[in-house]
XYZ file of C-alpha atoms in Angstrom:
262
model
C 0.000 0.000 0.000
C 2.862 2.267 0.706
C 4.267 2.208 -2.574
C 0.945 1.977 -4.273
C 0.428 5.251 -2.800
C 3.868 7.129 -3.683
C 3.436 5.877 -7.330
C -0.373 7.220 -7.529
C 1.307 10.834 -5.818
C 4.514 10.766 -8.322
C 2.182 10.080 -11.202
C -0.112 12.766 -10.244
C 1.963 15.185 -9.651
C 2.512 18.973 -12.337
C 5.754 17.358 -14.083
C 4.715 13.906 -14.613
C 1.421 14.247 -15.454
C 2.643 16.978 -18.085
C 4.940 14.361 -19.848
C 2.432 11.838 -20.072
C -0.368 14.646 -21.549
C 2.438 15.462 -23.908
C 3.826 11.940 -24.853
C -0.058 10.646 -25.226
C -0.689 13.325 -27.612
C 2.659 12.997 -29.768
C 1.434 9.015 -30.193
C -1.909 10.054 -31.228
C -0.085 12.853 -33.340
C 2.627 10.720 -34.838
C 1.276 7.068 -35.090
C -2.656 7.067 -35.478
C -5.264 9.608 -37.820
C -6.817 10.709 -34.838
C -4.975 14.304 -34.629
C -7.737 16.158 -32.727
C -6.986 14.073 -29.782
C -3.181 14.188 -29.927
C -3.584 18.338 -30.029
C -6.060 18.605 -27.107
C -3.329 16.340 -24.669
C -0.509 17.911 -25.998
C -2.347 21.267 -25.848
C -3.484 20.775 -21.922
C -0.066 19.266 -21.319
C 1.290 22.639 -22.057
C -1.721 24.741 -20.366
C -0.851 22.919 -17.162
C 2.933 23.868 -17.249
C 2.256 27.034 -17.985
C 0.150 27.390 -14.961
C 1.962 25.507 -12.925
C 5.193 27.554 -13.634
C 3.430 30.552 -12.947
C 3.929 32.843 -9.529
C 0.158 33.478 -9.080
C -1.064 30.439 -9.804
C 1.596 28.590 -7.702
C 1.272 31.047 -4.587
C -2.405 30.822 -4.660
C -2.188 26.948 -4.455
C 0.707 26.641 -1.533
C -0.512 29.989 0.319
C -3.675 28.574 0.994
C -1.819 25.247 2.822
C 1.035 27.394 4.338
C -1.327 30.173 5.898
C -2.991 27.397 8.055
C -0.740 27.805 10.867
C 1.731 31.318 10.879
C 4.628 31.572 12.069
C 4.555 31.695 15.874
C 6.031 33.846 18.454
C 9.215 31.974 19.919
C 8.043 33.281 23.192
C 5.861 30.797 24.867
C 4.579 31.750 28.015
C 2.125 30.063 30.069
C -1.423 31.698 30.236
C -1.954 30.230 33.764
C 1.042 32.018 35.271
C 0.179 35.041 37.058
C 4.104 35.916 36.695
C 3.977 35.369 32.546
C 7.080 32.912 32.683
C 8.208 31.302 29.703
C 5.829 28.103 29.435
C 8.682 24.805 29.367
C 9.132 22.891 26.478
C 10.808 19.462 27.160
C 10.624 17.887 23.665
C 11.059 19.899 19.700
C 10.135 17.246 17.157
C 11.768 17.622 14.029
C 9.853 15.745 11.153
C 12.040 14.052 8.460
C 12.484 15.605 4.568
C 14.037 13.171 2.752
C 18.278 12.622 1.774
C 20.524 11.049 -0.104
C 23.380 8.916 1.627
C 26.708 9.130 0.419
C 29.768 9.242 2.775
C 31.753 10.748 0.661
C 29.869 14.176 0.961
C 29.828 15.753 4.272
C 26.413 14.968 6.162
C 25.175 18.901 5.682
C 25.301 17.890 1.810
C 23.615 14.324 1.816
C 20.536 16.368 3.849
C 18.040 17.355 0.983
C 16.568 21.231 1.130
C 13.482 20.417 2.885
C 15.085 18.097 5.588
C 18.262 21.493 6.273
C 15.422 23.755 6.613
C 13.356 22.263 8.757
C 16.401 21.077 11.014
C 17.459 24.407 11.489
C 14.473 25.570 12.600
C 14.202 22.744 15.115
C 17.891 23.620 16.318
C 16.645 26.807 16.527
C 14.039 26.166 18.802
C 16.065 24.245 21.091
C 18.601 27.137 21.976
C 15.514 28.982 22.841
C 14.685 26.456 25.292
C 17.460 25.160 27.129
C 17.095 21.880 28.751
C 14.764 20.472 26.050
C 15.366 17.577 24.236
C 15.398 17.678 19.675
C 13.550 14.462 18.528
C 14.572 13.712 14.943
C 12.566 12.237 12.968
C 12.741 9.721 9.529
C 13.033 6.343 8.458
C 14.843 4.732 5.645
C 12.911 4.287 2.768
C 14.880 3.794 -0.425
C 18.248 4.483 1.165
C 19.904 1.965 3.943
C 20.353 5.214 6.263
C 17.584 6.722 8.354
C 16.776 10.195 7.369
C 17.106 11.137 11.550
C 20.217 9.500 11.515
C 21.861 11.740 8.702
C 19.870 15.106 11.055
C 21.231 13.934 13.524
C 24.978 14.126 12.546
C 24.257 17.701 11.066
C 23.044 18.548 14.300
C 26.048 17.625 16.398
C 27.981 19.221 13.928
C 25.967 21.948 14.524
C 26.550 22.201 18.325
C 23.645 20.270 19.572
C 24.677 17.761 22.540
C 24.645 14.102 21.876
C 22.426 13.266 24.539
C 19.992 15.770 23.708
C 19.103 14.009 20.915
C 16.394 11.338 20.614
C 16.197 9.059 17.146
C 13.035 7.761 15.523
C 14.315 5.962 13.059
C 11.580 3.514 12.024
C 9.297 5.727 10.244
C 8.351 5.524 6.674
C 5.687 8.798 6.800
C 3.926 11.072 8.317
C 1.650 8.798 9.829
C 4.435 6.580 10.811
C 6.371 9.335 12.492
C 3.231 10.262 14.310
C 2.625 6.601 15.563
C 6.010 6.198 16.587
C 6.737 9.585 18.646
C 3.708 9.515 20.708
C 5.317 6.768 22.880
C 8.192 9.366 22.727
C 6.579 12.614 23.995
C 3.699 10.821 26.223
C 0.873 13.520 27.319
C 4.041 16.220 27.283
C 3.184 19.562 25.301
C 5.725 19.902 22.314
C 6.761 21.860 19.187
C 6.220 20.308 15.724
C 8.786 21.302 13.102
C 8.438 20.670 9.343
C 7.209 22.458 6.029
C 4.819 25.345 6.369
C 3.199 23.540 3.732
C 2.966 20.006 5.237
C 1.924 21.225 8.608
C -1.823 20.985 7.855
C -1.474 17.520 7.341
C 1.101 16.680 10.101
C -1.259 18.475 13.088
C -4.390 16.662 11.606
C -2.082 13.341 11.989
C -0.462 14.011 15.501
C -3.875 15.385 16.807
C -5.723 12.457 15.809
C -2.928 10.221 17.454
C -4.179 12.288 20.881
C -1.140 14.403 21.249
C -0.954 18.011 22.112
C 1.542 19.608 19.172
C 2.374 23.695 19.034
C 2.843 24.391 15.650
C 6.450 25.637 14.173
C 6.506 25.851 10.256
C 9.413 26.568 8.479
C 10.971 26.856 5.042
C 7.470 28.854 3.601
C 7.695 28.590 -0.239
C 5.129 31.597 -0.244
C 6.392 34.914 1.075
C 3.923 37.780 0.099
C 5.163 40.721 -1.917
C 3.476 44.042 -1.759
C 4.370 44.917 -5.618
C 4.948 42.700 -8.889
C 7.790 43.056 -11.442
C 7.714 42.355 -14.634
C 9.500 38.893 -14.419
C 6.408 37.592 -12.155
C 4.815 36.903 -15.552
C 7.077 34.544 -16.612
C 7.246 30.795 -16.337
C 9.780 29.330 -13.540
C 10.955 26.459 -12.162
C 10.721 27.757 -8.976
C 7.413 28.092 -9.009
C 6.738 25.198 -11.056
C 8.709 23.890 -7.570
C 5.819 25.171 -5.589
C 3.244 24.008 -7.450
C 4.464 20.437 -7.071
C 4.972 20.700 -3.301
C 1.462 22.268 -2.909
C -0.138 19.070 -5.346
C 1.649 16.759 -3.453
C 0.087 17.669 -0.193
C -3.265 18.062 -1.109
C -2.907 14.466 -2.451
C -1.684 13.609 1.097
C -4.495 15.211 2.539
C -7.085 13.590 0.401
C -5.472 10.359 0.533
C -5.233 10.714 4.874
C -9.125 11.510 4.722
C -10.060 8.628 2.629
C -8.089 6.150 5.147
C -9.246 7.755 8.122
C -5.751 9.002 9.234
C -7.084 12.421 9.687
């Protein structure tokens, strides 16, 4: 089922689905008389990129996800206090982004971009509140290393003390990683770190798991911008970039509904 369901999500996703509008309408174009078809795919092939690759479009579509939860004020105080001290944080979960092994590269390198930015953020958020312990996050799916493991040697590098670090290593998703840290963090109030954009579907998971999670996204793909320039209008793969991510989690969130997971 697991791979049944990243196939479906690859397949569905901007780029992919583009190529196979575009390759199904060069066969109708190229090897059969029915040429009306093969220039309507190839035609909404190229419609779709060109939205996709589009800053309006692609904002619209990620904003929406990443304005669920805004960034928060690092200052956590309890509401209950009458004195307005700084409400404790024992655990900062870090959820896993993906990497690529090689140990050749140094460990900040083998980390992919979502995975560095979300670690940060996490590292962040422990200097802020000493005494409390970083829970990485990430199993190995197509790679013989656990994603936490390969955070977790960033992180020392990094400053962050050995024994301040807990591994979940076993986890193959979100769901997964939800499953396996509640055992971890008990009935204990904690921050959630990962993707502005995945955080929707990462608080519906932990919440339905019973836990208690204060939301900390990072790495937002959609910063607002008071004026446009002219090279808004053109297509870019950064935005193209966007588009995917913002596909890709509404597919999550569709698929977590369907299976009850949310």
């Amino acid at each position: 089922m697991f791979m049944i369901k990243k196939i479906i999500s690859q397949c569905l996703s901007p780029v992919p689905l583009i190529i196979i509008f575009i390759l199904a309408g060069l066969f109708y174009l190229w090897f059969t008389k029915k040429q009306v078809w093969g220039k309507l795919l190839v035609s909404f092939g190229f419609i779709v990129l060109l939205l996709a690759s589009n800053r309006q479009v692609s904002d619209r579509i990620i904003g929406y996800l990443e304005s669920s939860y805004m960034p928060r004020d690092i200052q956590l105080y309890d509401d209950s206090s009458d004195t307005g001290e700084r409400m404790p944080v024992q655990f900062i979960v870090v959820l896993g982004g993906g990497h690529t092994p090689n140990p050749d590269f140094p460990v900040s390198s083998q980390l992919s971009d979502t995975s560095m930015v979300r670690l940060i953020e996490g590292i962040r958020m422990y200097r802020k509140y000493p005494g409390s312990k970083l829970i990485l996050s990430g199993g190995s799916v197509f790679t013989p290393v656990p994603n936490a493991v390969i955070m977790a040697g960033v992180a020392q590098d990094l400053g962050v003390d050995e024994d301040d670090i807990i591994l979940e290593s076993e986890s193959k998703d979100t769901l997964d990683e939800a499953i396996l840290i509640k055992p971890l963090v008990r009935d204990e109030q904690f921050i959630l770190v990962t993707s502005a954009a995945h955080m929707p579907r990462s608080m519906a998971m932990f919440k339905k798991q019973g836990m208690n999670p204060l939301p900390f996204p990072a790495g937002h793909m959609f910063l607002p911008v008071k004026n446009m320039i002219p090279l808004d209008v053109f297509p870019d793969s950064h935005h193209l970039k966007k588009s995917s991510r913002a596909v890709h989690e509404y597919l999550g969130i569709i698929w977590a509904r369907l299976r009850g997971q949310i």
